[in-house]
Coordinates of C-alpha atoms and ligand atoms in Angstrom, one line a residue:
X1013 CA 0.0 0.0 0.0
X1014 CA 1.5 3.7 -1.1
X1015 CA 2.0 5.5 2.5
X1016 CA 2.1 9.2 0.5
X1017 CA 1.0 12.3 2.7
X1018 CA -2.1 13.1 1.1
X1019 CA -0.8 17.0 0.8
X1020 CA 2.1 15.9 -1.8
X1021 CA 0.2 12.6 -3.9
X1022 CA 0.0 13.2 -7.5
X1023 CA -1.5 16.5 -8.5
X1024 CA -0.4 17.7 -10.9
X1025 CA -1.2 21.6 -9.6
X1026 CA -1.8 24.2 -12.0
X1027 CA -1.3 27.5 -9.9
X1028 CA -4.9 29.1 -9.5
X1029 CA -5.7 32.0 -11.3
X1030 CA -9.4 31.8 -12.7
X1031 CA -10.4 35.3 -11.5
X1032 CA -7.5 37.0 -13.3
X1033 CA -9.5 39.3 -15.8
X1034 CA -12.2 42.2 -15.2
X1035 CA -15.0 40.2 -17.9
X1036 CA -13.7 36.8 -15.1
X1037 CA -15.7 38.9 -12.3
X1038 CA -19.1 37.8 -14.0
X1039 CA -18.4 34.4 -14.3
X1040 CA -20.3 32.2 -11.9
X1041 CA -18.2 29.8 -9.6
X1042 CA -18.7 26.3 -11.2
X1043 CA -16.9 22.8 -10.1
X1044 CA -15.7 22.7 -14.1
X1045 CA -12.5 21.4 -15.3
X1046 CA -10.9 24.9 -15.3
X1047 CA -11.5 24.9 -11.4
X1048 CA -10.6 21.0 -11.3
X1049 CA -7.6 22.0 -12.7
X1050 CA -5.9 24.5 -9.8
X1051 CA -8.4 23.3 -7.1
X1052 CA -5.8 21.9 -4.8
X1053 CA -4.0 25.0 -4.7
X1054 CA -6.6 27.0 -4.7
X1055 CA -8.3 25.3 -1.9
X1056 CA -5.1 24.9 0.1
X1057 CA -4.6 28.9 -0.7
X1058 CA -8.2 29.7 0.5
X1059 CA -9.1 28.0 3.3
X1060 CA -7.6 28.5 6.7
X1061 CA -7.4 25.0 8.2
X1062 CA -7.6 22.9 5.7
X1063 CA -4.5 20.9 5.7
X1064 CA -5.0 20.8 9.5
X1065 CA -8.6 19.2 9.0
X1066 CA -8.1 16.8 6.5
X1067 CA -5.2 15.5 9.1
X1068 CA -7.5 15.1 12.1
X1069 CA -10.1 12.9 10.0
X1070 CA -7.9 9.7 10.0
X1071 CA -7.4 10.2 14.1
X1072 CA -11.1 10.9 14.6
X1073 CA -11.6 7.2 12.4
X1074 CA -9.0 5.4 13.9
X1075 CA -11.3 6.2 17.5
X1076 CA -14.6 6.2 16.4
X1077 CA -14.2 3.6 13.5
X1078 CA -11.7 0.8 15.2
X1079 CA -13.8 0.9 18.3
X1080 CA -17.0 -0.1 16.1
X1081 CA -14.8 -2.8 14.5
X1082 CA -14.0 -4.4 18.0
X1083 CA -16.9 -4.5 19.3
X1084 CA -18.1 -6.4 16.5
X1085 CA -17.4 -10.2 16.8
X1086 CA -17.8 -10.4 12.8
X1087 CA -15.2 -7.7 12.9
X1088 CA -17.2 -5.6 10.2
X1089 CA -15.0 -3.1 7.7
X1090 CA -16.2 0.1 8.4
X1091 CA -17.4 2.3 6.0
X1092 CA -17.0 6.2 5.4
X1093 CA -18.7 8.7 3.3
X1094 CA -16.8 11.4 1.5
X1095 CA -19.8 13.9 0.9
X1096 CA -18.8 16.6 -2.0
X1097 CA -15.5 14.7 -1.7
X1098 CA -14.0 17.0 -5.2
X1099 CA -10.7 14.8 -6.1
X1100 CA -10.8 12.9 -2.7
X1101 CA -8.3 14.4 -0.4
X1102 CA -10.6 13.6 2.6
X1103 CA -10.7 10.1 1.5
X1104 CA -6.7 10.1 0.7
X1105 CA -6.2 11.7 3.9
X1106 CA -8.0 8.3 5.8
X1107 CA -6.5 5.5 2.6
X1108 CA -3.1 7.0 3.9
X1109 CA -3.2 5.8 7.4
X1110 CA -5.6 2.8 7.1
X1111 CA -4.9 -0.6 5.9
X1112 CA -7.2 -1.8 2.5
X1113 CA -8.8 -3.9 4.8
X1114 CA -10.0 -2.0 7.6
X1115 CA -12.3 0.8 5.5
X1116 CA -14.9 0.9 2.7
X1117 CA -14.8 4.4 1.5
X1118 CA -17.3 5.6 -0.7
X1119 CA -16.8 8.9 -2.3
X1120 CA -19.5 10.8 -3.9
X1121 CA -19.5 14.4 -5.6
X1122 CA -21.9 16.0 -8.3
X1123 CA -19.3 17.6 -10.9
X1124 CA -18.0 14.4 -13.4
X1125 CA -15.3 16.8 -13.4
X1126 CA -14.0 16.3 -10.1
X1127 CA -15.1 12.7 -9.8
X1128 CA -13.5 11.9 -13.1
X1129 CA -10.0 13.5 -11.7
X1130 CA -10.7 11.7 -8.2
X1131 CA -10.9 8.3 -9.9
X1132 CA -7.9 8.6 -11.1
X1133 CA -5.6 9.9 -8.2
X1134 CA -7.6 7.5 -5.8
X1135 CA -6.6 4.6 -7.8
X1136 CA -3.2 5.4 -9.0
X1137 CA -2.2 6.1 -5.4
X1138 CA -4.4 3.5 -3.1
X1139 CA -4.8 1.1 -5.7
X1140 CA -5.5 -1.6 -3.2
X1141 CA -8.3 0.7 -1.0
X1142 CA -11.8 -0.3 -1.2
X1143 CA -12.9 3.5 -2.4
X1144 CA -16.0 3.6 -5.0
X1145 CA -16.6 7.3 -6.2
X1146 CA -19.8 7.7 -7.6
X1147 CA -20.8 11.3 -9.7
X1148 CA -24.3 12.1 -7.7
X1149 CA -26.0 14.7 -5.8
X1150 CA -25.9 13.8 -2.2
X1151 CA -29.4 15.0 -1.8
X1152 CA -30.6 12.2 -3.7
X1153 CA -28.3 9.3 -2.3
X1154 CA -29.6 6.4 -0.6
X1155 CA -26.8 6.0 2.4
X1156 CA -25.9 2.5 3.3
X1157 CA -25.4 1.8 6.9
X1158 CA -22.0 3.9 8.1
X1159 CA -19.8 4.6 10.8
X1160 CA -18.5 8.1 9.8
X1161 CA -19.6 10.7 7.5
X1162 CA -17.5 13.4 6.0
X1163 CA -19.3 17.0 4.6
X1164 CA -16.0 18.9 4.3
X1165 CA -16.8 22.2 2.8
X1166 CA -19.9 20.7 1.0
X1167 CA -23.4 21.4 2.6
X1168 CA -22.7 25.1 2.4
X1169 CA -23.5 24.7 -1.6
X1170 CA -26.8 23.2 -0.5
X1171 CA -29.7 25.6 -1.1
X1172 CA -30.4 26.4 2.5
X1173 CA -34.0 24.5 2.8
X1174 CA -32.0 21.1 1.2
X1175 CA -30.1 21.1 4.5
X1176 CA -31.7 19.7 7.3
X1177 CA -33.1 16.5 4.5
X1178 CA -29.5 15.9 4.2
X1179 CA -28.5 15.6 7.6
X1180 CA -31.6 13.9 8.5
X1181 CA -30.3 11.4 6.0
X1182 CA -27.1 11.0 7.7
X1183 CA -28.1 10.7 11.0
X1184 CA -30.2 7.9 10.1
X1185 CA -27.4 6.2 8.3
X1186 CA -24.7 6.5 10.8
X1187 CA -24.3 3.2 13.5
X1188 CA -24.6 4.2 17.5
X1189 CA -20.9 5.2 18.2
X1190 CA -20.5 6.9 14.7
X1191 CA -19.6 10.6 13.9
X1192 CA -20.6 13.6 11.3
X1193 CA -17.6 15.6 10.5
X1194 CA -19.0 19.0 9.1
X1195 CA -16.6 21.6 8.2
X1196 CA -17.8 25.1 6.8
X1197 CA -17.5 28.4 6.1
X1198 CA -19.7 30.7 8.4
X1199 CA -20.4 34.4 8.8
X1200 CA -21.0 35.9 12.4
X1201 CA -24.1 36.7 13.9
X1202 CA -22.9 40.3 15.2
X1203 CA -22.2 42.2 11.9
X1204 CA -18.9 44.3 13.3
X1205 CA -17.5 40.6 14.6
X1206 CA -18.4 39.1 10.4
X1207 CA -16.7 42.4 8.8
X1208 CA -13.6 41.6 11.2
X1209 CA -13.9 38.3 10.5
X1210 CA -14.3 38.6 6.9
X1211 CA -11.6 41.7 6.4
X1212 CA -9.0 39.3 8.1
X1213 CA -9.8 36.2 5.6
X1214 CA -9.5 38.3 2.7
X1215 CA -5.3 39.9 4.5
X1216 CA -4.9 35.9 4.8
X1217 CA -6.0 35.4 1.0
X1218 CA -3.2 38.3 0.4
X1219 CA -0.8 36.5 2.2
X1220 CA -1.1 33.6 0.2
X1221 CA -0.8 35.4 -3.1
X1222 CA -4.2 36.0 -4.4
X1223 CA -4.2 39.9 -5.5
X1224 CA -7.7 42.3 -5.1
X1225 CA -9.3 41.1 -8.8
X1226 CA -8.9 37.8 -7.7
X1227 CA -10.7 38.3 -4.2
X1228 CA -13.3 40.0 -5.3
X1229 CA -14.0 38.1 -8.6
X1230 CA -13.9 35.1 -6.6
X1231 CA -16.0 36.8 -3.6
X1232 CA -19.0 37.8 -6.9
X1233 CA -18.1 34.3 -8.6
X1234 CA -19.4 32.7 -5.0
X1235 CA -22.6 34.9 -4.3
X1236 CA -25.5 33.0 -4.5
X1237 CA -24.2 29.8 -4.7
X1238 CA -21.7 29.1 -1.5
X1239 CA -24.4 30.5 1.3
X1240 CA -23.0 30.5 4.7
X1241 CA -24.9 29.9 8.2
X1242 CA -24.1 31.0 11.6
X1243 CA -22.6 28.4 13.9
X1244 CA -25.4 28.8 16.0
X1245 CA -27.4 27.9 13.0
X1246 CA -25.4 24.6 12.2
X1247 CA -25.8 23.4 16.0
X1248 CA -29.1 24.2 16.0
X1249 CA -29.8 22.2 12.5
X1250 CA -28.0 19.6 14.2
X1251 CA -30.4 19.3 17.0
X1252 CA -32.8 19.3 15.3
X1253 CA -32.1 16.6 13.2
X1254 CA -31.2 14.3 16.5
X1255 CA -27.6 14.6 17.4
X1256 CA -27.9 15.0 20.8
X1257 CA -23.9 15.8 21.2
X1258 CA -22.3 18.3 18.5
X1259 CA -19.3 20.2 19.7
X1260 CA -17.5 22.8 17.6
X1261 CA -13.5 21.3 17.8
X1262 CA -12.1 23.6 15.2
X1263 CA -12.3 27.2 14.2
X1264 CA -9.6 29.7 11.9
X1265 CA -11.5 32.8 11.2
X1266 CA -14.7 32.1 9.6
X1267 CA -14.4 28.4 8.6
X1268 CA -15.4 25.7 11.7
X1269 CA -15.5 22.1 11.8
X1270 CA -17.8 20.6 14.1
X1271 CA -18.5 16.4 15.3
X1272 CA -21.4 14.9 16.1
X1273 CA -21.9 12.3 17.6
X1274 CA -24.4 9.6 17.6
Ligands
GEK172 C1 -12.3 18.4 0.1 N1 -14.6 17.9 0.4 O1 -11.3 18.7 -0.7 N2 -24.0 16.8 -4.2 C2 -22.7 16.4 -4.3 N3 -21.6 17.2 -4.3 C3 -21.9 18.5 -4.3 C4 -23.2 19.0 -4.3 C5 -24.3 18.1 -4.2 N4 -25.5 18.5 -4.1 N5 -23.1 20.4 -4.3 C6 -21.8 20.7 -4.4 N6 -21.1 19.6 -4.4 C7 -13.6 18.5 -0.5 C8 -13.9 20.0 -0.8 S1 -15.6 21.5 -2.4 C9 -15.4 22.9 -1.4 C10 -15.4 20.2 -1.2 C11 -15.0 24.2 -2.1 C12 -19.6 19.5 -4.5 C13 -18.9 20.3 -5.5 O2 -19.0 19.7 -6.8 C14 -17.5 20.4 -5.0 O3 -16.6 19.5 -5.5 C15 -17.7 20.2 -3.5 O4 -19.1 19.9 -3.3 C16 -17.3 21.4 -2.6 O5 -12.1 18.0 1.2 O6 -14.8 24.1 -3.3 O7 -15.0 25.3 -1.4

C-alpha cells in the first residue's frame, strides 16, 4: 500500500488563477475542469485550516471507527462517506493511514469533473483501497449503513431549505458510536465581529498570493451559490435533526468544523 502524505500525492497543480480578468468577475463559480484544474492550490490557498482538518479525519476514524470494529465479533469493515468529496483528499487523507482492509470508502460528488480526476488519483495512489466514487447529488443518495460521515466544505453549496433532509439522512445512516464531521465556512451573527472576521480572511487570501481582482471576482463568482450559516445555525440544525452531542472542535477565522456524535 503507497504510504504518501495526502498534501504531496499526485496533483499535478496548475497555480490558480481563474479570477484573473475584469470580464472573469461575472463568471459564476462552477466545479468545471478549469477549477478542477488549480483546485488543490486554490483550496489549500483559501481555506484556513484545511490541511489541518483533512489530518484530524484519520485520528477521529482510527477512534470512532476501530472501536465499532471491535466491538463487532464479525469484525465488520467500516465504511466512510466522503460527501462533495471533489478529487478525494478527505478520502486520501484516511487511505493514507488505514490498511485496504479496515475501510470501505465511498466517495460521492456532483461535478464528473472532479469525480473523473478523483478516480484517477484515488486509484493510482491506493490502488488496493476499497474507495467507489460515484458522480451524484448527495441529496438524492440512498446511504448505506456507516460509521463516519464526511461534509467537508460541502453542505454550504446546498440551497439552505436542502439542509436539514440531508442531515436527516445522515443521522439515520450513521451506527450508534459513529460521527458527522461537518466543516464550513460561516459568517457571524454580530455584523462588526463578520466584517472583522471577513476583512481578516481576505489579508490571509493576500498572504497567500491572491491579489484584489482575484478576491473580489472570486467573492461575486461565490454569491448566491456558497451561502454560509451561523454556527449557532449549524448546532441548532443539528439538534434538530437528533444529534444530541455536536461540539464545535475547530475554528480559523470564519471556517469551523464541528463532530457529532451519535
Ligand atoms: C475536500 N470535500 O477537498 N452533491 C454532491 N456534491 C456537491 C453538491 C451536491 N448537491 N453540491 C456541491 N457539491 C472537499 C472539498 S468543495 C469545497 C469540497 C469548495 C460538491 C462540488 O462539486 C464540490 O466538488 C464540493 O461539493 C465542494 O475536502 O470548493 O470550497
Amino acid at each position: 500500500m503507497s504510504q504518501s502524505n495526502p498534501a504531496t500525492v499526485k496533483h499535478d497543480t496548475l497555480f490558480d488563477k481563474p479570477f484573473t480578468t475584469p470580464l472573469d468577475k461575472a463568471a459564476r463559480f462552477s466545479f468545471d475542469e478549469q477549477v478542477v484544474a488549480c483546485f488543490p492550490d486554490m483550496i489549500r490557498r483559501s481555506v484556513p485550516g484545511y490541511g489541518q482538518v483533512l489530518a484530524m479525519l484519520p485520528i477521529f476514524a482510527r477512534r470512532h471507527c476501530k472501536y465499532r470494529q471491535q466491538s463487532d465479533s464479525s469484525q465488520r469493515v467500516s465504511r466512510i462517506y466522503d460527501l462533495g468529496c471533489s478529487l478525494g483528499a478527505a478520502s486520501m487523507a484516511l487511505a493514507g493511514e488505514f490498511d485496504p482492509q479496515d475501510l470501505q470508502i465511498k466517495a460521492i460528488d456532483i461535478s464528473p469533473a472532479m469525480t473523473t480526476e478523483a478516480v484517477t488519483l484515488l486509484s493510482d495512489n491506493y490502488p488496493e483501497h476499497d474507495i467507489e466514487v460515484m458522480t451524484a447529488d448527495i441529496r438524492d443518495v440512498k446511504f448505506e449503513p456507516c460509521d463516519m460521515v464526511i461534509l467537508n466544505l460541502t453542505l454550504q453549496f446546498l440551497p439552505v431549505a436542502d439542509r436539514v433532509a440531508v442531515l436527516e439522512k445522515i443521522y439515520a445512516a450513521l451506527s450508534e458510536g459513529g460521527i458527522l464531521v461537518l466543516t464550513e465556512k460561516t459568517h457571524a451573527f454580530d455584523e462588526q465581529y463578520d466584517a472583522w472576521l471577513v476583512e481578516r480572511y481576505y489579508d490571509f487570501k493576500r498572504a497567500n498570493g491572491y491579489t484584489e481582482m482575484e478576491i473580489s471576482g472570486k467573492r461575486n463568482a461565490l454569491e448566491n451559490v456558497l451561502i454560509t450559516d451561523t454556527l449557532d445555525e449549524h448546532h441548532a440544525r443539528l439538534d434538530q435533526v437528533g444529534f444530541a452531542r455536536h461540539l464545535t472542535w475547530f475554528q480559523f477565522l470564519n471556517f469551523v468544523s464541528i463532530v457529532a456524535f451519535k
